[in-house]
Coordinates of C-alpha atoms in Angstrom, one line a residue:
Chain A
M1 CA 20.0 -20.9 23.4
I2 CA 22.7 -18.9 21.7
N3 CA 25.2 -21.4 23.1
L4 CA 23.4 -24.2 21.4
V5 CA 23.1 -22.3 18.1
L6 CA 26.8 -21.4 18.2
A7 CA 27.8 -25.0 19.1
W8 CA 25.6 -26.4 16.3
R9 CA 26.9 -24.0 13.7
N10 CA 30.5 -24.5 14.8
L11 CA 30.1 -28.2 14.2
W12 CA 29.2 -27.6 10.6
R13 CA 32.1 -25.3 9.9
N14 CA 34.1 -28.4 9.0
K15 CA 31.4 -30.7 7.7
R16 CA 33.7 -33.5 6.7
R17 CA 35.4 -33.6 10.1
T18 CA 32.1 -33.6 12.0
L19 CA 30.7 -36.3 9.7
I20 CA 33.8 -38.5 10.1
T21 CA 33.8 -38.1 13.9
T22 CA 30.0 -38.8 14.0
A23 CA 30.6 -41.8 11.7
M24 CA 33.3 -43.2 14.0
I25 CA 30.9 -43.0 17.0
F26 CA 28.1 -44.4 14.9
L27 CA 30.1 -47.4 13.8
A28 CA 31.4 -48.1 17.3
V29 CA 27.9 -48.0 18.7
V30 CA 26.4 -50.1 15.9
L31 CA 29.2 -52.7 16.3
S32 CA 29.0 -52.8 20.0
V33 CA 25.2 -52.8 20.4
T34 CA 24.9 -55.4 17.7
M35 CA 27.6 -57.7 19.1
Q36 CA 26.2 -57.4 22.6
S37 CA 22.7 -58.0 21.4
V38 CA 23.8 -61.1 19.4
Q39 CA 25.8 -62.3 22.4
R40 CA 22.7 -61.8 24.6
G41 CA 20.4 -63.4 22.0
I42 CA 22.7 -66.5 21.7
Y43 CA 23.0 -66.8 25.5
D44 CA 19.3 -66.4 26.1
R45 CA 18.4 -68.9 23.4
N46 CA 20.8 -71.5 24.8
I47 CA 20.0 -70.8 28.4
D48 CA 16.4 -71.3 27.3
N49 CA 17.2 -74.5 25.4
I50 CA 19.0 -76.0 28.4
V51 CA 17.1 -74.5 31.3
R52 CA 13.5 -74.5 30.0
Y53 CA 13.6 -78.0 28.6
S54 CA 15.4 -79.6 31.5
M55 CA 15.3 -77.9 34.9
G56 CA 13.4 -74.6 34.6
Y57 CA 14.7 -71.2 35.6
I58 CA 14.0 -72.2 39.2
Q59 CA 13.9 -75.7 40.5
V60 CA 12.2 -76.7 43.8
G61 CA 13.2 -80.0 45.3
A62 CA 13.8 -81.6 48.7
A63 CA 16.6 -80.1 50.7
G64 CA 19.9 -81.6 49.4
H65 CA 18.4 -82.8 46.0
H66 CA 20.9 -80.7 44.0
E67 CA 23.8 -82.4 45.7
D68 CA 22.3 -85.8 45.4
K69 CA 20.2 -86.0 42.3
T70 CA 18.9 -89.5 42.8
L71 CA 15.3 -90.5 43.4
E72 CA 16.1 -90.9 47.1
T73 CA 15.8 -87.1 47.4
S74 CA 12.5 -87.0 45.6
V75 CA 9.8 -84.7 46.9
E76 CA 6.1 -85.5 47.6
L77 CA 3.9 -83.5 45.3
T78 CA 1.3 -81.9 47.5
D79 CA -1.2 -79.1 46.7
E80 CA 0.1 -77.2 49.7
L81 CA 3.6 -77.1 48.2
I82 CA 2.3 -76.1 44.8
D83 CA 0.2 -73.3 46.3
K84 CA 3.1 -71.9 48.2
I85 CA 5.3 -71.7 45.1
K86 CA 2.5 -70.2 43.0
S87 CA 1.8 -67.6 45.7
V88 CA 5.1 -65.9 44.9
K89 CA 4.7 -62.9 42.6
G90 CA 6.3 -63.5 39.2
V91 CA 5.7 -67.3 39.1
A92 CA 3.9 -68.1 35.9
D93 CA 3.4 -71.9 36.5
V94 CA 4.9 -75.0 37.9
L95 CA 5.9 -78.2 36.2
P96 CA 6.6 -81.3 38.3
R97 CA 9.3 -83.5 36.7
I98 CA 11.0 -86.8 37.3
E99 CA 14.6 -87.0 36.2
N100 CA 16.7 -90.1 36.1
V101 CA 19.5 -91.7 34.2
G102 CA 19.2 -95.0 32.5
L103 CA 20.5 -97.3 29.8
V104 CA 18.5 -97.3 26.6
A105 CA 18.9 -100.4 24.6
T106 CA 17.8 -101.7 21.2
D107 CA 18.5 -105.2 19.9
T108 CA 21.8 -104.0 18.5
S109 CA 23.1 -101.3 20.8
S110 CA 22.7 -99.3 24.0
K111 CA 23.4 -95.8 25.2
E112 CA 23.2 -93.8 28.4
A113 CA 20.2 -91.5 28.4
L114 CA 18.6 -88.8 30.5
I115 CA 15.0 -89.7 31.3
Q116 CA 12.6 -86.9 31.9
A117 CA 9.0 -87.4 32.8
T118 CA 6.4 -84.7 32.9
D119 CA 2.8 -84.1 32.2
P120 CA 3.0 -83.8 28.4
E121 CA 0.2 -81.3 28.1
V122 CA 1.6 -78.9 30.7
E123 CA 5.1 -79.4 29.4
D124 CA 3.9 -78.4 25.9
K125 CA 2.0 -75.4 27.2
L126 CA 5.0 -74.1 29.1
T127 CA 7.9 -75.1 26.8
G128 CA 6.3 -75.7 23.4
L129 CA 7.8 -79.2 23.3
R130 CA 5.2 -80.4 20.8
H131 CA 6.8 -78.1 18.2
R132 CA 10.0 -80.0 18.6
V133 CA 8.5 -83.2 17.2
I134 CA 10.0 -83.9 13.8
S135 CA 8.4 -87.3 13.3
G136 CA 5.7 -89.3 15.0
E137 CA 3.1 -88.0 17.4
Y138 CA 3.4 -86.1 20.7
I139 CA 2.7 -88.3 23.7
N140 CA -0.2 -87.8 26.1
Q141 CA -0.4 -88.5 29.9
S142 CA -2.1 -91.8 29.5
D143 CA 0.4 -93.2 26.9
R144 CA 2.8 -96.0 27.7
S145 CA 5.3 -94.8 25.1
V146 CA 8.2 -92.4 24.9
M147 CA 9.6 -89.6 22.8
I148 CA 13.3 -89.7 22.0
A149 CA 15.7 -86.9 21.0
S150 CA 16.9 -87.1 17.4
G151 CA 20.6 -87.3 18.4
L152 CA 20.0 -90.3 20.6
A153 CA 17.7 -91.8 18.0
K154 CA 20.4 -91.4 15.4
R155 CA 23.0 -93.0 17.7
L156 CA 20.7 -96.0 18.4
R157 CA 19.4 -96.0 14.8
L158 CA 15.8 -95.7 16.0
Q159 CA 12.7 -94.7 14.2
V160 CA 9.1 -94.0 15.2
N161 CA 7.3 -97.2 16.4
D162 CA 10.6 -99.0 17.1
T163 CA 10.8 -100.4 20.6
I164 CA 13.4 -99.6 23.2
I165 CA 14.3 -101.1 26.6
I166 CA 15.1 -98.8 29.5
L167 CA 17.2 -100.1 32.3
S168 CA 17.4 -97.9 35.3
I169 CA 17.3 -97.8 39.1
G170 CA 14.1 -96.9 40.9
Y171 CA 13.2 -95.5 44.3
H172 CA 15.1 -97.2 47.2
G173 CA 17.4 -99.0 44.7
T174 CA 14.7 -101.1 43.1
S175 CA 15.3 -102.3 39.6
A176 CA 13.3 -100.2 37.1
N177 CA 13.1 -101.6 33.6
G178 CA 10.6 -101.4 30.9
K179 CA 10.0 -101.9 27.2
Y180 CA 8.3 -99.0 25.4
P181 CA 7.5 -98.0 21.8
V182 CA 9.0 -94.8 20.4
K183 CA 6.0 -92.5 19.6
A184 CA 7.9 -89.4 18.5
I185 CA 11.4 -88.1 17.7
L186 CA 12.2 -84.6 18.9
E187 CA 14.8 -82.1 17.6
L188 CA 16.0 -80.2 20.7
G189 CA 17.9 -77.0 20.6
S190 CA 20.7 -78.0 22.9
P191 CA 23.1 -80.4 21.2
E192 CA 23.9 -82.0 24.6
L193 CA 20.2 -82.6 25.4
N194 CA 19.6 -83.7 21.9
R195 CA 22.1 -86.5 22.3
R196 CA 20.7 -87.9 25.5
M197 CA 17.0 -87.0 26.2
I198 CA 14.0 -89.3 26.5
Y199 CA 10.6 -88.0 27.5
M200 CA 7.9 -90.0 29.0
P201 CA 4.5 -89.3 30.8
L202 CA 4.8 -88.5 34.5
K203 CA 2.4 -91.2 35.6
M204 CA 4.2 -93.9 33.7
A205 CA 7.6 -92.8 35.2
Q206 CA 6.1 -92.8 38.7
N207 CA 5.0 -96.4 38.2
M208 CA 8.2 -97.4 36.6
F209 CA 10.4 -95.9 39.3
Y210 CA 8.1 -96.9 42.2
L211 CA 7.8 -93.3 43.2
G212 CA 4.1 -93.1 44.2
D213 CA 3.2 -89.4 44.2
N214 CA 6.8 -88.3 44.4
V215 CA 8.6 -86.3 41.7
S216 CA 12.3 -85.5 41.4
N217 CA 11.7 -81.8 41.5
I218 CA 9.3 -79.0 40.4
S219 CA 10.3 -76.7 37.6
V220 CA 9.1 -73.2 38.1
L221 CA 8.4 -71.1 35.1
L222 CA 8.6 -67.3 35.4
E223 CA 6.9 -64.3 33.9
D224 CA 10.3 -62.6 33.6
K225 CA 13.2 -65.0 33.5
R226 CA 15.7 -62.3 34.3
R227 CA 14.3 -62.1 37.9
S228 CA 15.1 -65.8 38.6
E229 CA 17.6 -65.1 41.4
E230 CA 15.2 -62.7 43.3
I231 CA 12.2 -65.0 42.9
A232 CA 14.2 -68.1 44.0
T233 CA 14.9 -66.3 47.3
E234 CA 11.2 -65.5 47.7
I235 CA 10.1 -69.0 47.0
Q236 CA 12.7 -70.4 49.4
A237 CA 11.2 -68.1 52.1
A238 CA 7.7 -69.3 51.3
I239 CA 8.5 -73.1 51.3
G240 CA 10.9 -73.3 54.2
D241 CA 14.1 -75.2 54.9
E242 CA 12.6 -78.6 54.2
Y243 CA 12.9 -77.8 50.5
E244 CA 15.4 -76.0 48.3
A245 CA 14.6 -73.4 45.6
L246 CA 17.6 -72.9 43.3
H247 CA 17.9 -70.6 40.3
W248 CA 19.5 -71.7 37.1
K249 CA 22.8 -70.1 37.9
Q250 CA 23.1 -72.3 41.0
L251 CA 21.9 -75.3 39.0
L252 CA 24.2 -74.8 36.1
P253 CA 27.2 -72.9 37.5
E254 CA 29.4 -73.9 34.6
L255 CA 27.1 -72.4 32.1
S256 CA 26.7 -69.2 34.1
Q257 CA 30.5 -68.9 34.6
M258 CA 31.1 -69.6 30.9
I259 CA 28.7 -66.8 30.0
E260 CA 30.2 -64.4 32.5
G261 CA 33.7 -65.2 31.1
D262 CA 32.6 -64.7 27.6
E263 CA 30.9 -61.4 28.5
A264 CA 34.0 -60.3 30.2
S265 CA 36.2 -61.0 27.2
G266 CA 33.6 -59.3 25.0
N267 CA 33.7 -56.3 27.3
I268 CA 37.5 -56.1 27.0
M269 CA 37.1 -56.1 23.2
F270 CA 34.5 -53.3 23.3
A271 CA 36.7 -51.3 25.8
I272 CA 39.6 -51.5 23.3
L273 CA 37.2 -50.4 20.5
Y274 CA 36.0 -47.4 22.5
V275 CA 39.5 -46.4 23.5
I276 CA 40.5 -46.3 19.8
I277 CA 37.4 -44.2 19.1
A278 CA 38.1 -42.0 22.0
F279 CA 41.6 -41.3 20.7
G280 CA 40.1 -40.5 17.3
V281 CA 37.6 -38.0 18.8
F282 CA 40.3 -36.5 21.0
G283 CA 42.4 -35.9 17.9
T284 CA 39.5 -34.0 16.4
V285 CA 39.1 -32.0 19.7
L286 CA 42.8 -31.1 19.6
M287 CA 42.6 -30.0 15.9
M288 CA 39.6 -27.9 16.7
L289 CA 41.3 -26.2 19.6
A290 CA 44.4 -25.4 17.5
E291 CA 42.3 -24.1 14.6
R292 CA 40.2 -21.8 16.7
R293 CA 42.9 -20.5 19.1
R294 CA 42.8 -17.0 17.7
E295 CA 39.0 -17.0 17.6
F296 CA 38.9 -17.9 21.3
G297 CA 41.3 -15.0 21.9
V298 CA 39.1 -12.6 20.1
V299 CA 35.8 -13.6 21.8
T300 CA 37.3 -13.5 25.2
A301 CA 39.1 -10.2 24.3
I302 CA 35.7 -8.6 23.4
G303 CA 34.2 -9.7 26.7
M304 CA 32.9 -13.3 26.4
K305 CA 33.3 -15.1 29.7
R306 CA 35.5 -18.1 29.5
H307 CA 33.0 -20.5 31.1
K308 CA 30.5 -19.5 28.5
L309 CA 33.0 -20.3 25.7
A310 CA 33.8 -23.6 27.5
V311 CA 30.0 -24.5 27.6
I312 CA 29.9 -24.0 23.8
V313 CA 32.9 -26.3 23.1
V314 CA 31.6 -28.9 25.5
L315 CA 28.2 -28.7 23.9
E316 CA 29.9 -29.3 20.5
N317 CA 31.4 -32.5 21.9
F318 CA 28.1 -33.6 23.3
I319 CA 26.1 -32.9 20.2
T320 CA 28.6 -35.0 18.2
A321 CA 28.4 -37.8 20.7
F322 CA 24.6 -37.5 20.8
M323 CA 24.3 -37.7 17.0
G324 CA 26.7 -40.6 16.8
A325 CA 25.1 -42.5 19.6
L326 CA 21.5 -41.9 18.4
L327 CA 22.3 -42.8 14.8
G328 CA 24.3 -45.8 16.1
M329 CA 21.4 -47.1 18.2
V330 CA 18.9 -46.6 15.3
G331 CA 21.5 -48.3 12.9
A332 CA 22.0 -51.2 15.3
M333 CA 18.2 -51.9 15.4
G334 CA 18.4 -53.1 11.7
P335 CA 20.8 -56.0 12.2
V336 CA 19.5 -56.8 15.7
L337 CA 15.9 -57.1 14.6
A338 CA 16.9 -59.0 11.4
L339 CA 18.8 -61.6 13.4
K340 CA 16.1 -61.7 16.1
N341 CA 13.3 -62.4 13.6
N342 CA 15.5 -64.5 11.2
P343 CA 18.0 -66.5 13.2
V344 CA 20.9 -67.8 11.0
S345 CA 21.7 -71.5 11.2
L346 CA 25.4 -72.2 11.1
A347 CA 27.0 -74.9 9.1
G348 CA 30.4 -76.6 8.8
D349 CA 33.2 -75.8 11.2
M350 CA 31.2 -73.0 13.0
K351 CA 28.4 -75.5 13.6
E352 CA 30.8 -78.0 15.1
A353 CA 32.4 -75.3 17.3
Y354 CA 29.1 -74.2 18.7
E355 CA 28.0 -77.8 19.3
K356 CA 31.2 -78.5 21.2
L357 CA 30.3 -75.6 23.5
G358 CA 26.9 -77.3 24.0
F359 CA 25.2 -74.4 22.1
E360 CA 22.6 -74.6 19.4
P361 CA 24.5 -73.6 16.2
V362 CA 22.3 -70.6 15.5
I363 CA 23.1 -66.9 15.4
T364 CA 20.3 -64.8 16.7
A365 CA 19.9 -61.5 18.6
D366 CA 17.9 -60.1 21.4
V367 CA 16.8 -56.4 21.6
Y368 CA 19.0 -56.0 24.6
Q369 CA 18.0 -52.6 26.1
F370 CA 20.9 -52.7 28.4
A371 CA 23.3 -52.7 25.4
F372 CA 21.5 -49.7 23.8
V373 CA 21.4 -47.7 27.0
N374 CA 24.8 -48.7 28.2
N375 CA 26.5 -47.8 24.9
A376 CA 24.8 -44.5 24.7
L377 CA 25.9 -43.7 28.3
L378 CA 29.4 -44.9 27.5
V379 CA 29.6 -42.5 24.5
F380 CA 28.4 -39.7 26.7
F381 CA 30.9 -40.6 29.3
I382 CA 33.7 -40.5 26.7
A383 CA 32.4 -37.1 25.5
L384 CA 32.5 -35.9 29.1
V385 CA 36.1 -37.1 29.7
L386 CA 37.2 -35.7 26.3
S387 CA 35.7 -32.4 27.3
I388 CA 38.0 -32.0 30.3
Y389 CA 41.0 -31.0 28.3
P390 CA 39.3 -28.2 26.2
L391 CA 37.5 -27.1 29.4
V392 CA 40.7 -26.7 31.3
K393 CA 42.4 -25.0 28.3
I394 CA 39.5 -22.5 27.8
L395 CA 39.1 -21.7 31.5
R396 CA 42.8 -20.7 31.5
I397 CA 42.7 -18.6 28.3
K398 CA 44.7 -15.4 28.4
P399 CA 43.3 -13.5 25.4
I400 CA 46.7 -11.9 24.6
D401 CA 48.4 -15.3 24.2
Y402 CA 45.7 -16.5 21.9
L403 CA 45.5 -13.3 19.9
R404 CA 49.3 -13.5 19.2
S405 CA 48.9 -17.0 17.7
Chain B
M1 CA 31.3 31.3 26.5
T2 CA 31.1 28.1 28.6
Q3 CA 33.5 25.2 28.1
T4 CA 32.4 21.6 28.6
A5 CA 34.7 19.7 31.0
I6 CA 36.6 17.0 29.0
R7 CA 37.2 13.8 30.9
P8 CA 40.2 11.6 30.2
V9 CA 39.2 8.1 29.3
I10 CA 42.8 6.8 29.3
E11 CA 45.5 7.9 31.6
T12 CA 48.8 6.1 32.1
R13 CA 51.6 7.0 34.4
N14 CA 55.1 5.7 34.0
L15 CA 53.8 2.7 32.2
S16 CA 56.4 0.0 31.5
K17 CA 56.4 -3.4 30.1
T18 CA 59.3 -5.8 30.0
Y19 CA 59.2 -9.2 28.3
D20 CA 61.6 -11.8 29.7
S21 CA 60.5 -15.0 28.0
T22 CA 63.8 -15.8 26.5
G23 CA 65.9 -14.8 29.5
V24 CA 67.0 -11.6 27.8
P25 CA 64.8 -8.7 29.0
V26 CA 63.1 -6.8 26.2
H27 CA 61.7 -3.4 27.3
A28 CA 58.6 -2.9 25.1
L29 CA 57.4 0.2 27.0
N30 CA 59.6 2.5 29.1
G31 CA 57.7 4.8 31.3
V32 CA 54.8 6.0 29.1
D33 CA 52.7 8.9 30.4
L34 CA 49.7 9.4 28.3
V35 CA 46.3 11.1 28.6
I36 CA 43.6 10.5 26.0
E37 CA 40.4 12.5 26.4
E38 CA 36.9 11.7 25.5
G39 CA 36.1 12.3 21.8
E40 CA 39.7 12.1 20.6
F41 CA 40.6 10.5 17.2
T42 CA 44.1 9.4 18.0
A43 CA 46.7 7.4 16.0
I44 CA 49.6 5.8 17.8
V45 CA 52.4 5.3 15.3
G46 CA 55.9 4.1 15.2
P47 CA 58.2 1.5 13.7
S48 CA 57.7 -2.2 14.3
G49 CA 58.8 -3.1 17.8
S50 CA 58.2 0.5 19.1
G51 CA 55.6 -0.7 21.6
K52 CA 52.4 0.4 19.8
T53 CA 50.6 -2.9 20.2
T54 CA 51.9 -3.4 23.7
L55 CA 50.5 0.0 24.7
L56 CA 47.1 -0.8 23.1
N57 CA 47.0 -4.2 24.8
I58 CA 47.7 -2.8 28.2
I59 CA 45.2 0.1 27.9
G60 CA 42.7 -2.5 26.4
G61 CA 43.1 -4.7 29.5
L62 CA 44.5 -7.5 27.4
D63 CA 48.0 -7.5 28.9
N64 CA 49.5 -6.5 32.3
A65 CA 52.0 -3.7 32.7
S66 CA 55.3 -4.6 34.5
S67 CA 55.1 -1.3 36.4
G68 CA 53.2 2.0 36.4
S69 CA 49.5 2.6 36.3
A70 CA 46.8 2.6 33.7
H71 CA 43.6 4.4 34.6
V72 CA 41.1 3.5 32.0
A73 CA 37.4 4.4 31.8
D74 CA 37.5 5.6 35.4
Q75 CA 39.0 2.4 36.7
E76 CA 42.6 1.4 37.6
I77 CA 43.1 -1.7 35.6
T78 CA 46.6 -2.7 36.5
G79 CA 46.3 -5.6 39.0
M80 CA 42.8 -6.6 37.9
K81 CA 42.2 -10.3 37.6
E82 CA 41.5 -11.8 34.1
S83 CA 37.8 -12.5 35.1
Q84 CA 37.4 -8.8 36.1
L85 CA 39.2 -7.6 33.0
I86 CA 36.7 -9.6 30.8
D87 CA 33.8 -7.7 32.4
F88 CA 35.7 -4.5 32.2
R89 CA 36.4 -4.9 28.5
L90 CA 32.9 -6.0 27.7
H91 CA 31.4 -2.8 29.2
N92 CA 34.0 -0.2 28.4
I93 CA 36.1 -1.0 25.3
G94 CA 35.2 -1.7 21.7
F95 CA 37.9 -3.7 19.8
V96 CA 38.7 -3.7 16.1
F97 CA 41.4 -6.1 15.1
Q98 CA 43.6 -6.2 12.1
A99 CA 42.3 -9.4 10.7
Y100 CA 38.6 -8.6 11.1
N101 CA 38.1 -11.5 13.5
L102 CA 34.3 -11.8 13.3
I103 CA 32.7 -15.0 14.5
P104 CA 32.5 -17.0 11.3
V105 CA 29.3 -18.9 12.1
L106 CA 27.3 -15.8 12.8
T107 CA 25.8 -13.4 10.3
A108 CA 26.8 -9.7 10.3
K109 CA 23.8 -8.8 12.4
E110 CA 24.4 -11.7 14.8
N111 CA 28.0 -10.7 15.2
V112 CA 26.9 -7.2 16.1
E113 CA 24.2 -8.5 18.5
F114 CA 26.5 -11.0 20.1
I115 CA 28.3 -8.6 22.3
M116 CA 25.0 -7.0 23.5
L117 CA 23.7 -10.5 24.2
M118 CA 26.7 -11.0 26.5
Q119 CA 25.7 -7.7 28.2
K120 CA 22.3 -9.2 28.6
R121 CA 20.5 -6.4 26.7
S122 CA 16.9 -7.0 25.7
K123 CA 16.1 -8.5 22.3
S124 CA 14.4 -5.4 21.1
E125 CA 17.3 -3.2 22.0
R126 CA 19.7 -5.7 20.4
E127 CA 17.8 -5.7 17.1
E128 CA 17.3 -2.0 17.1
R129 CA 20.9 -1.1 17.8
S130 CA 22.4 -3.7 15.4
S131 CA 20.2 -2.4 12.6
A132 CA 21.2 1.1 13.4
L133 CA 24.9 0.3 13.5
L134 CA 24.8 -1.8 10.3
S135 CA 23.1 1.2 8.6
A136 CA 25.7 3.5 10.1
V137 CA 28.5 1.5 8.5
G138 CA 26.5 1.1 5.3
L139 CA 25.8 -2.6 5.5
Q140 CA 22.1 -2.9 6.3
D141 CA 21.6 -4.9 3.1
Q142 CA 24.4 -7.4 4.2
A143 CA 22.9 -8.1 7.6
N144 CA 22.2 -11.7 7.0
K145 CA 25.5 -12.6 5.4
R146 CA 28.2 -14.5 7.2
P147 CA 31.7 -13.1 7.2
L148 CA 33.0 -15.4 4.5
Q149 CA 30.3 -14.0 2.2
M150 CA 31.6 -10.5 2.6
S151 CA 34.7 -8.6 1.4
G152 CA 37.5 -7.7 3.8
G153 CA 36.3 -4.1 3.8
Q154 CA 32.8 -5.1 4.6
Q155 CA 34.0 -7.4 7.4
Q156 CA 36.0 -4.6 8.9
R157 CA 33.0 -2.4 8.9
V158 CA 31.0 -5.1 10.7
A159 CA 33.8 -5.2 13.2
V160 CA 33.5 -1.5 13.8
A161 CA 29.7 -1.9 14.2
R162 CA 30.4 -4.7 16.7
A163 CA 32.9 -2.6 18.6
L164 CA 30.3 0.1 19.0
A165 CA 27.5 -2.2 19.9
S166 CA 28.3 -2.4 23.5
R167 CA 28.3 1.4 23.9
P168 CA 31.9 1.4 24.9
R169 CA 33.8 4.4 26.4
F170 CA 36.3 4.1 23.5
V171 CA 37.3 2.0 20.6
L172 CA 40.8 0.5 20.3
A173 CA 41.8 -0.4 16.7
D174 CA 45.0 -2.4 16.1
E175 CA 46.1 -1.8 12.5
P176 CA 42.5 -1.7 11.3
T177 CA 43.3 -0.9 7.7
A178 CA 46.3 -3.2 7.3
N179 CA 44.4 -5.7 5.2
L180 CA 42.2 -3.3 3.2
D181 CA 42.5 -1.8 -0.2
S182 CA 42.5 2.0 -0.5
H183 CA 38.8 2.3 -1.3
S184 CA 37.8 0.2 1.7
T185 CA 40.3 2.1 3.9
S186 CA 38.9 5.4 2.9
N187 CA 35.3 4.1 3.4
L188 CA 36.2 2.7 6.9
L189 CA 37.9 5.9 8.0
D190 CA 35.0 8.0 6.8
I191 CA 32.7 5.9 8.9
M192 CA 34.9 6.1 12.0
A193 CA 35.5 9.8 11.6
R194 CA 31.7 10.4 11.3
L195 CA 31.0 8.3 14.4
N196 CA 33.7 10.2 16.2
K197 CA 32.2 13.5 15.2
E198 CA 28.5 12.7 15.5
E199 CA 28.6 10.5 18.6
N200 CA 31.7 11.8 20.2
M201 CA 33.2 8.3 20.2
T202 CA 36.8 8.1 21.2
F203 CA 39.0 6.2 18.7
V204 CA 42.6 5.1 19.4
F205 CA 44.4 3.4 16.5
S206 CA 47.8 1.8 16.3
T207 CA 48.8 2.1 12.7
H208 CA 51.5 2.2 10.1
D209 CA 49.1 3.4 7.5
Q210 CA 49.7 7.0 6.3
R211 CA 46.1 7.3 5.3
V212 CA 45.0 6.7 8.9
I213 CA 47.7 9.1 10.2
D214 CA 46.5 11.8 7.8
R215 CA 42.9 11.5 9.1
A216 CA 43.8 11.4 12.8
R217 CA 43.5 14.5 14.8
R218 CA 46.2 13.5 17.2
V219 CA 49.3 11.5 16.4
I220 CA 51.4 10.0 19.1
T221 CA 54.7 8.6 17.9
L222 CA 56.4 5.8 19.9
E223 CA 60.0 4.7 19.6
D224 CA 61.7 2.1 21.7
G225 CA 58.8 2.1 24.1
R226 CA 58.8 5.9 24.7
I227 CA 56.6 8.7 23.4
V228 CA 58.9 10.7 21.2
S229 CA 56.2 13.1 19.8
D230 CA 52.6 13.9 20.4
E231 CA 51.0 16.2 17.8
R232 CA 47.5 17.6 17.7
K233 CA 46.2 18.8 14.5

């Protein structure tokens, strides 16, 4: 206890220096935690935008479907298959989908589009698609109409109740064409999907593409999306080799790699930040050692064991690190929660830059526990490393040398 | 009439110390033979560079002799490792330094208790003894003040109380009055003389201060690392 008391009081011998050192750690932690939480928030939102609305965190299809995404590798939707998928712990629900490409034409122009067909009610329940409607009415399963993403609608100069013609290829190379009214226009988060998506009811698409009871694949929605890799393996084991269960990183390797690359460059930046902070704190440690040299000589001269003195000095380092890290984590909660609850929409060049990356131009944050814990541990690790030098110096103290200083 | 056997607390034989840090050997002590007995009140005097502090450092277990032996508090300390010396000093020697050297973040009472804490004495013993010692040096009303809130003389009195707290065999004081005014010096010497007389505590000073020399009962004069006179009053 006396060690802790001495360490605490020693820290406040030079209040300004302790406050400056704590402030350095505080700022580093706030900056680092906030940036990592924002990074994570943006990734999660965009992964969600892309993955949730198109393929799901896990996608089950016929074996080879991912390599050959045509209707020829469609899968028969059976109760047995659905039950096997749902039997895996962590699966929240399944959403059969048909995906195809086609040409969407109006009387004046035509564009390539991604056609996605699902059960509109289940889709809404699982992805909240209904809330993406910006004009018109959300479709239902019995409709013979479509919903079109606002980017595509804009490019084709379409409005609700206009009619489009879809030209596509159906099962076994059949010609699949149809003329449908636009029932709703949707605003999707992903700029890429917003430029290309058309939604239609599953039954209508099965008829249009001559698929019978087949679907392209089954999207699997999870209770915890961060467990997608582990659950995909379990689903694969449950459904057997006739099918393939792929997680989103396998389905979208480019996105996954881009995020990993971005995270790596971010980590380099944070490492540089912490190295600068570590040097600052080390400067403080050196100053403290120089100032208290004679005092260390006196206390060891009168009989204080060197390891006890070392414990006090190391404790001083750790208390400073603890204060900085704790205040930093509390301080980071402010901006992180503010951005989580009130995402900021970007405009101008920033908006364009985000859209070019295929990201929704929104700055948001996630309360990323890993960032909080990781930064706290990193600060303690730095404190530990910075304690080595004073530790070695103190354990080698010869009181006479220190008393002479 | 019976005579009580007087034990030597410090006994050196042919003690020498040579510094050679610059390549030119400097003989700080040249074969010092010295016996200091329990209850003595001794001043070691001499001009600067005569070896006073070196002698005190060696008999205080703070420095090693180049040759000779130092038998202190019933132990041969030459050749002891630093870790052994720390324990030896803790249990046998009380130090009073020139520049007070109290722990600045502890109060007067805590400074006195600190050394007993290192000796793992019980809380009640620590409290009782620190109060008694602060009273003995006339600072009971300053017990909760930190060193910077006290005058130099008061700090040095706390240092004396701290030196005695561990119940040492003797107290080594290196120029204890060098930074004190005459009133504080007189006050401090009164206290040390009283503790010497009443508790039979052995005091060994190195000093230039004539006021200390006048109060000492034995004055050892060093010159060029040798004892040139040893007077008992």
